[in-house]
Coordinates of C-alpha atoms and ligand atoms in Angstrom, one line a residue:
X18 CA 51.8 6.5 -29.6
X19 CA 48.3 7.8 -29.8
X20 CA 47.6 11.5 -29.9
X21 CA 44.2 12.7 -28.5
X22 CA 42.0 15.3 -30.2
X23 CA 42.7 18.2 -27.8
X24 CA 39.9 20.9 -27.6
X25 CA 41.8 23.0 -25.0
X26 CA 41.1 26.7 -25.1
X27 CA 44.8 27.4 -24.6
X28 CA 47.5 26.3 -24.6
X29 CA 46.2 24.4 -27.4
X30 CA 46.8 21.9 -30.0
X31 CA 49.5 22.5 -32.6
X32 CA 49.9 21.1 -36.1
X33 CA 51.6 17.7 -36.0
X34 CA 54.0 18.5 -38.9
X35 CA 55.1 21.5 -37.0
X36 CA 55.9 19.4 -33.9
X37 CA 57.6 16.8 -36.1
X38 CA 59.8 19.5 -37.6
X39 CA 60.7 20.9 -34.3
X40 CA 61.4 17.5 -33.2
X41 CA 63.7 16.7 -36.1
X42 CA 65.6 20.0 -35.6
X43 CA 65.9 19.8 -31.8
X44 CA 69.5 18.8 -31.5
X45 CA 70.9 20.6 -34.5
X46 CA 69.0 23.5 -36.0
X47 CA 70.0 23.8 -39.8
X48 CA 73.6 22.7 -39.2
X49 CA 74.4 25.1 -36.4
X50 CA 75.1 22.1 -34.1
X51 CA 72.6 23.6 -31.5
X52 CA 69.0 23.7 -30.6
X53 CA 67.1 26.9 -31.0
X54 CA 66.5 26.6 -27.3
X55 CA 70.3 26.9 -26.7
X56 CA 71.5 29.6 -29.1
X57 CA 72.1 33.3 -28.5
X58 CA 69.2 35.5 -29.4
X59 CA 71.8 37.9 -31.0
X60 CA 73.1 35.2 -33.3
X61 CA 72.8 35.3 -37.1
X62 CA 70.8 32.1 -37.2
X63 CA 68.3 33.4 -34.6
X64 CA 68.1 36.7 -36.4
X65 CA 67.0 34.8 -39.5
X66 CA 64.2 33.0 -37.5
X67 CA 62.7 36.2 -36.0
X68 CA 62.9 38.1 -39.3
X69 CA 61.3 35.1 -41.1
X70 CA 58.5 35.1 -38.4
X71 CA 57.9 38.7 -38.9
X72 CA 57.9 38.7 -42.6
X73 CA 55.5 35.7 -42.8
X74 CA 53.2 37.5 -40.3
X75 CA 53.2 40.5 -42.5
X76 CA 52.5 38.5 -45.6
X77 CA 49.6 36.5 -44.2
X78 CA 47.9 39.3 -42.4
X79 CA 48.8 41.9 -45.2
X80 CA 50.1 44.3 -42.5
X81 CA 50.5 47.8 -43.9
X82 CA 54.1 49.2 -43.8
X83 CA 53.3 51.9 -41.2
X84 CA 52.8 49.2 -38.6
X85 CA 55.3 47.6 -36.4
X86 CA 55.2 43.9 -35.4
X87 CA 56.6 43.2 -32.0
X88 CA 57.4 39.9 -30.3
X89 CA 56.8 40.3 -26.5
X90 CA 56.3 38.6 -23.2
X91 CA 54.2 38.8 -20.2
X92 CA 51.1 37.2 -21.8
X93 CA 48.1 39.0 -23.2
X94 CA 47.4 40.0 -19.6
X95 CA 50.5 42.2 -19.4
X96 CA 49.0 44.2 -22.5
X97 CA 46.1 45.0 -20.1
X98 CA 48.5 47.3 -18.3
X99 CA 50.7 48.3 -21.3
X100 CA 47.9 49.6 -23.3
X101 CA 46.8 52.4 -21.1
X102 CA 50.4 53.1 -20.0
X103 CA 51.3 53.6 -23.8
X104 CA 48.1 55.0 -25.4
X105 CA 46.0 56.8 -22.7
X106 CA 48.0 59.8 -23.2
X107 CA 45.8 62.6 -24.5
X108 CA 42.6 63.2 -22.6
X109 CA 43.3 60.4 -20.3
X110 CA 40.1 58.8 -21.3
X111 CA 39.4 55.4 -22.8
X112 CA 36.2 53.5 -23.8
X113 CA 35.9 49.7 -23.4
X114 CA 33.3 47.3 -24.6
X115 CA 32.7 44.4 -22.0
X116 CA 32.1 41.2 -23.9
X117 CA 33.5 38.8 -21.3
X118 CA 36.2 38.2 -18.7
X119 CA 39.1 39.2 -20.8
X120 CA 37.6 42.5 -21.8
X121 CA 36.6 43.0 -18.2
X122 CA 40.0 42.4 -16.8
X123 CA 41.5 44.8 -19.4
X124 CA 38.9 47.4 -18.3
X125 CA 39.6 46.9 -14.7
X126 CA 43.3 47.2 -15.2
X127 CA 43.0 50.5 -17.2
X128 CA 41.0 52.1 -14.5
X129 CA 44.2 52.4 -12.5
X130 CA 45.5 54.8 -15.0
X131 CA 42.7 57.1 -16.2
X132 CA 39.0 57.8 -16.8
X133 CA 37.8 54.5 -18.2
X134 CA 34.2 54.0 -19.4
X135 CA 32.4 50.7 -20.1
X136 CA 30.3 52.0 -23.1
X137 CA 28.4 48.6 -23.6
X138 CA 28.3 45.2 -21.9
X139 CA 26.7 41.8 -22.5
X140 CA 27.1 40.8 -18.8
X141 CA 23.3 40.7 -18.6
X142 CA 23.1 37.4 -20.5
X143 CA 26.3 35.8 -19.5
X144 CA 28.1 37.4 -22.4
X145 CA 26.3 35.2 -24.9
X146 CA 26.1 38.0 -27.5
X147 CA 28.0 41.1 -28.8
X148 CA 26.3 44.3 -27.6
X149 CA 25.4 46.7 -30.4
X150 CA 27.0 50.1 -30.3
X151 CA 26.3 53.4 -32.1
X152 CA 28.8 56.1 -33.0
X153 CA 27.5 58.3 -30.3
X154 CA 28.1 55.8 -27.5
X155 CA 31.9 56.6 -27.8
X156 CA 33.3 59.7 -26.1
X157 CA 34.5 62.1 -28.7
X158 CA 37.8 62.7 -26.8
X159 CA 38.5 59.1 -25.9
X160 CA 42.1 58.3 -26.5
X161 CA 41.1 54.9 -27.7
X162 CA 38.3 52.4 -27.9
X163 CA 39.1 48.8 -26.6
X164 CA 37.5 45.5 -27.8
X165 CA 38.2 41.8 -27.4
X166 CA 37.5 40.5 -30.9
X167 CA 36.9 36.9 -30.2
X168 CA 35.7 35.9 -26.7
X169 CA 37.4 32.7 -25.8
X170 CA 35.4 31.8 -22.8
X171 CA 31.9 32.7 -24.1
X172 CA 32.3 31.8 -27.8
X173 CA 31.3 35.2 -29.3
X174 CA 33.0 37.1 -32.1
X175 CA 32.5 40.6 -33.7
X176 CA 31.3 40.0 -37.2
X177 CA 31.4 43.7 -37.7
X178 CA 33.5 46.2 -35.9
X179 CA 31.9 48.9 -33.6
X180 CA 31.4 52.3 -35.3
X181 CA 34.4 54.1 -33.7
X182 CA 34.9 56.6 -36.6
X183 CA 38.5 57.8 -36.7
X184 CA 39.1 57.0 -32.9
X185 CA 41.9 54.5 -32.3
X186 CA 40.5 51.0 -32.1
X187 CA 42.6 48.4 -30.0
X188 CA 41.7 44.9 -30.1
X189 CA 42.7 41.7 -28.2
X190 CA 42.6 39.0 -30.9
X191 CA 44.3 36.3 -28.9
X192 CA 41.8 33.5 -29.7
X193 CA 41.2 34.3 -33.4
X194 CA 44.7 35.4 -34.4
X195 CA 45.6 34.3 -38.0
X196 CA 42.3 32.3 -38.3
X197 CA 40.9 34.5 -41.0
X198 CA 41.9 37.8 -42.8
X199 CA 41.7 40.9 -40.8
X200 CA 42.0 44.5 -42.0
X201 CA 44.8 45.6 -39.8
X202 CA 44.4 49.2 -41.1
X203 CA 41.1 49.6 -39.2
X204 CA 42.9 49.3 -35.9
X205 CA 45.5 51.2 -34.0
X206 CA 46.7 48.2 -32.2
X207 CA 46.0 44.4 -32.5
X208 CA 47.7 42.0 -30.2
X209 CA 47.5 38.4 -29.3
X210 CA 48.8 35.9 -26.8
X211 CA 50.3 33.2 -29.1
X212 CA 49.3 30.1 -27.1
X213 CA 45.7 29.9 -28.6
X214 CA 46.3 29.6 -32.1
X215 CA 49.9 30.3 -33.1
X216 CA 52.5 28.8 -30.8
X217 CA 53.2 27.5 -27.3
X218 CA 52.8 29.9 -24.4
X219 CA 55.3 32.7 -23.7
X220 CA 54.8 34.9 -26.7
X221 CA 52.7 38.0 -27.3
X222 CA 52.5 39.6 -30.7
X223 CA 51.6 43.2 -30.9
X224 CA 50.9 44.9 -34.3
X225 CA 51.0 48.7 -33.6
X226 CA 50.5 51.8 -35.9
X227 CA 53.8 53.7 -35.9
X228 CA 52.3 57.1 -35.2
X229 CA 51.0 55.9 -31.9
X230 CA 54.4 55.0 -30.5
X231 CA 56.7 57.2 -28.4
X232 CA 54.0 58.7 -26.1
X233 CA 54.2 56.2 -23.1
X234 CA 53.8 57.7 -19.7
X235 CA 56.9 58.4 -17.6
X236 CA 55.9 55.7 -15.1
X237 CA 55.6 53.0 -17.9
X238 CA 57.9 50.1 -17.0
X239 CA 60.7 49.9 -19.7
X240 CA 59.6 46.3 -20.6
X241 CA 56.0 47.6 -21.5
X242 CA 57.2 50.6 -23.5
X243 CA 56.3 49.6 -27.0
X244 CA 58.5 52.2 -28.5
X245 CA 61.6 50.9 -26.7
X246 CA 60.7 47.4 -27.9
X247 CA 60.1 48.6 -31.4
X248 CA 63.4 50.4 -31.6
X249 CA 65.2 47.4 -30.3
X250 CA 63.4 45.1 -32.9
X251 CA 62.0 43.1 -30.1
X252 CA 65.4 42.3 -28.8
X253 CA 65.5 44.9 -25.8
X254 CA 66.2 41.8 -23.7
X255 CA 66.1 38.1 -24.4
X256 CA 62.9 37.3 -26.2
X257 CA 61.1 33.8 -26.0
X258 CA 63.3 32.4 -28.7
X259 CA 61.9 28.9 -28.8
X260 CA 58.3 30.1 -29.0
X261 CA 59.1 32.6 -31.8
X262 CA 60.7 29.7 -33.7
X263 CA 57.6 27.5 -33.2
X264 CA 55.5 30.6 -34.3
X265 CA 57.6 30.8 -37.5
X266 CA 57.0 27.0 -38.2
X267 CA 53.3 27.5 -37.6
X268 CA 53.1 30.5 -40.0
X269 CA 55.1 28.4 -42.6
X270 CA 52.4 25.6 -42.1
X271 CA 49.6 28.0 -42.7
X272 CA 51.2 29.2 -45.9
X273 CA 52.1 25.8 -47.2
X274 CA 48.8 24.2 -46.3
X275 CA 46.3 26.9 -47.0
X276 CA 48.2 29.5 -49.2
X277 CA 46.7 32.3 -47.2
X278 CA 44.1 33.3 -44.6
X279 CA 41.2 33.4 -47.0
X280 CA 41.5 29.6 -47.6
X281 CA 42.1 29.0 -43.9
X282 CA 38.9 31.0 -43.2
X283 CA 37.0 28.7 -45.6
X284 CA 38.4 25.7 -43.8
X285 CA 37.6 27.1 -40.3
X286 CA 34.1 27.9 -41.5
X287 CA 33.6 24.4 -42.8
X288 CA 34.9 22.9 -39.6
X289 CA 32.8 25.0 -37.3
X290 CA 29.7 24.3 -39.3
X291 CA 30.1 20.6 -38.7
X292 CA 29.6 21.3 -34.9
X293 CA 27.1 24.0 -35.1
X294 CA 24.9 22.2 -37.6
X295 CA 24.8 19.3 -35.1
X296 CA 24.1 21.5 -32.2
X297 CA 21.2 23.0 -34.0
X298 CA 19.7 19.6 -34.8
X299 CA 20.3 17.8 -31.5
X300 CA 17.7 17.4 -28.8
X301 CA 20.4 17.1 -26.1
X302 CA 23.1 19.4 -26.8
X303 CA 22.6 23.2 -27.4
X304 CA 24.9 26.0 -28.3
X305 CA 24.9 28.9 -25.7
X306 CA 25.6 31.9 -28.1
X307 CA 23.1 33.7 -30.3
X308 CA 23.5 32.5 -33.9
X309 CA 24.7 35.8 -35.3
X310 CA 27.7 36.1 -33.0
X311 CA 29.0 32.6 -33.0
X312 CA 32.8 32.2 -33.0
X313 CA 34.5 30.0 -35.4
X314 CA 37.2 29.2 -32.7
X315 CA 35.4 28.5 -29.4
X316 CA 32.1 26.7 -29.2
X317 CA 30.4 26.4 -25.9
X318 CA 27.5 24.0 -25.5
X319 CA 25.4 22.5 -22.8
X320 CA 22.8 19.8 -22.0
X321 CA 20.0 20.6 -19.7
X322 CA 21.5 18.6 -16.9
X323 CA 24.7 19.0 -14.9
X324 CA 24.8 15.2 -14.5
X325 CA 24.8 14.5 -18.2
X326 CA 27.5 17.3 -18.9
X327 CA 29.8 15.6 -16.4
X328 CA 29.0 12.2 -17.8
X329 CA 29.6 13.4 -21.3
X330 CA 33.0 15.1 -20.5
X331 CA 34.1 12.0 -18.7
X332 CA 33.2 9.5 -21.5
X333 CA 34.5 11.9 -24.2
X334 CA 37.8 12.2 -22.5
X335 CA 38.1 8.3 -22.2
X336 CA 37.4 8.2 -25.9
X337 CA 40.2 10.6 -26.8
X338 CA 38.4 13.9 -27.0
X339 CA 40.0 15.9 -24.3
X340 CA 39.8 19.3 -22.6
X341 CA 36.0 19.7 -23.4
X342 CA 35.0 21.1 -19.9
X343 CA 33.5 24.5 -20.2
X344 CA 34.8 27.5 -18.3
X345 CA 33.5 27.6 -14.8
X346 CA 31.6 30.8 -15.5
X347 CA 29.6 29.2 -18.3
X348 CA 29.5 25.5 -17.2
X349 CA 28.9 22.7 -19.6
X350 CA 31.3 22.1 -22.4
X351 CA 33.5 24.1 -24.8
X352 CA 35.3 22.8 -27.8
X353 CA 38.0 25.1 -28.9
X354 CA 38.7 24.4 -32.6
X355 CA 41.6 26.5 -33.5
X356 CA 43.5 26.5 -36.8
X357 CA 45.4 23.3 -35.9
X358 CA 42.3 21.2 -35.1
X359 CA 41.8 19.0 -38.2
X360 CA 38.2 18.8 -39.6
X361 CA 38.4 15.0 -38.8
X362 CA 38.7 15.9 -35.2
X363 CA 35.4 17.8 -35.2
X364 CA 33.7 15.1 -37.3
X365 CA 34.6 12.3 -34.9
X366 CA 33.6 14.5 -31.9
X367 CA 30.2 14.9 -33.6
X368 CA 29.8 11.2 -34.3
X369 CA 30.7 10.6 -30.6
X370 CA 28.1 13.2 -29.4
X371 CA 25.4 11.6 -31.7
X372 CA 26.1 8.2 -30.2
X373 CA 26.1 9.6 -26.6
X374 CA 22.7 11.2 -27.4
X375 CA 21.3 8.0 -28.6
X376 CA 22.7 6.0 -25.6
X377 CA 21.4 8.4 -23.0
X378 CA 17.9 9.2 -24.2
Ligands
PLP4 C1 43.8 33.6 -23.0 C2 43.4 34.9 -23.2 C3 44.0 36.0 -22.6 C4 45.0 35.8 -21.5 O1 46.2 35.4 -22.1 P1 47.4 35.3 -21.2 O2 48.5 35.1 -22.2 O3 47.3 34.1 -20.3 O4 47.7 36.5 -20.3 C5 43.5 37.3 -22.9 N1 42.6 37.6 -23.8 C6 42.1 36.5 -24.6 C7 41.0 36.9 -25.6 C8 42.4 35.3 -24.3 O5 41.8 34.3 -25.0

C-alpha cells in the first residue's frame, strides 16, 4: 500500500501512527469488546476518552481554569451564527476584520442579529495581507471583536493580535489550531473546526471564558447555546464520539512526538521554511502573500501561466503529491502543511518543483 503526500486544506492528512492505533483498536477498544464507534456516549469508557481529550487540550494550550472547553458539532460554520447569538448581547454591536472568505461569511451571518461593522479588510488585494488596525478603529461599545487568525484559503496569519484593549476578542483558529502556542487569556473565545489540524470532520472545539456564558438570546437554538453545552459537559446530546477519540489520539501524538507546542512550532517553522525559501529563489513559482503575514500552515503559490499551473498540478498528483490545487478565488496552487505533514513530504515536494522548473524552462 502506498500513501500519498496529501496537501489538502481539509479534511487533511493525519499522523500515520494515529491511524494505525485507531486501526488496531477498531474492533475492541481497550478490552471493552466494542469499537468507539459503537459504544454509548454515556459509558464509563467513553467518559474517559472525552475527559482525556479535554485534559490534553488544556495541557498543550495551557488553558486557564476560568475557560470551558467544549466539544461541539455543526462545523466552524455553525459558530458563525452561535457567536452573535451568544455574545452580541450588550450594545448589540460587533466589529469584524475581513481577512478572507471565512471571516466574511462569519460577518455576513452576524449581520442577521445586530449592528455589525467591518472595521478593516484586505479584499482590495485578494486578501494577500493582514490589514493593520489601531485601537480607535474599534467601537468603544462593541460587544466583541472577531478575527480569523489563520486564513486557510489565502495563506495569511496574524503574527500580532489587533489592539482591541479590554474588548472581548473572538477568533476562528480552525486552520492553525494546536500548531503553535497561543495565549488563550488574550481571547474571550477561540474555536476551531477539527478537520484541518486535529481530527477527521465532525467536531468543533470551542474554548470560552466562563464569564461570557449564560447570556444567549432567547431565540438561540438550544444546540447553539454554549452555556447549555457547558453545563452538560458537551453531552447535551450525542457528541461525535469517534472524532473526539481520534482528536484524543492526535493530542497524545503531539505530546509524545514534540513534548509541547513550543517544539511543534519549531518543527512547523522549519517545515514551512523549506517551501518558502524555495518560492523566494524560484524563477517559476511565486508565493502570493506578503512575507510578513505568511502562514505556517497554508502556502498558496502560482506560476505566471494558467497552463503551467494546470500541468504542475496534474504531474504532481501523478507523482503522489495530491490536493495541491489552489482555492478557486486565488487560483494556482496551495500546499496545506499542517502538523501531520512530515518535513520529508515538503522536501520531496520542493525537489519535485525544482525538477518541474528545470524541465519546463
Ligand atoms: C475550513 C474553515 C472553516 C469552515 O469549516 P466547516 O467546519 O466546514 O464549517 C471556517 N473557518 C476556517 C478558518 C476554516 O479553515
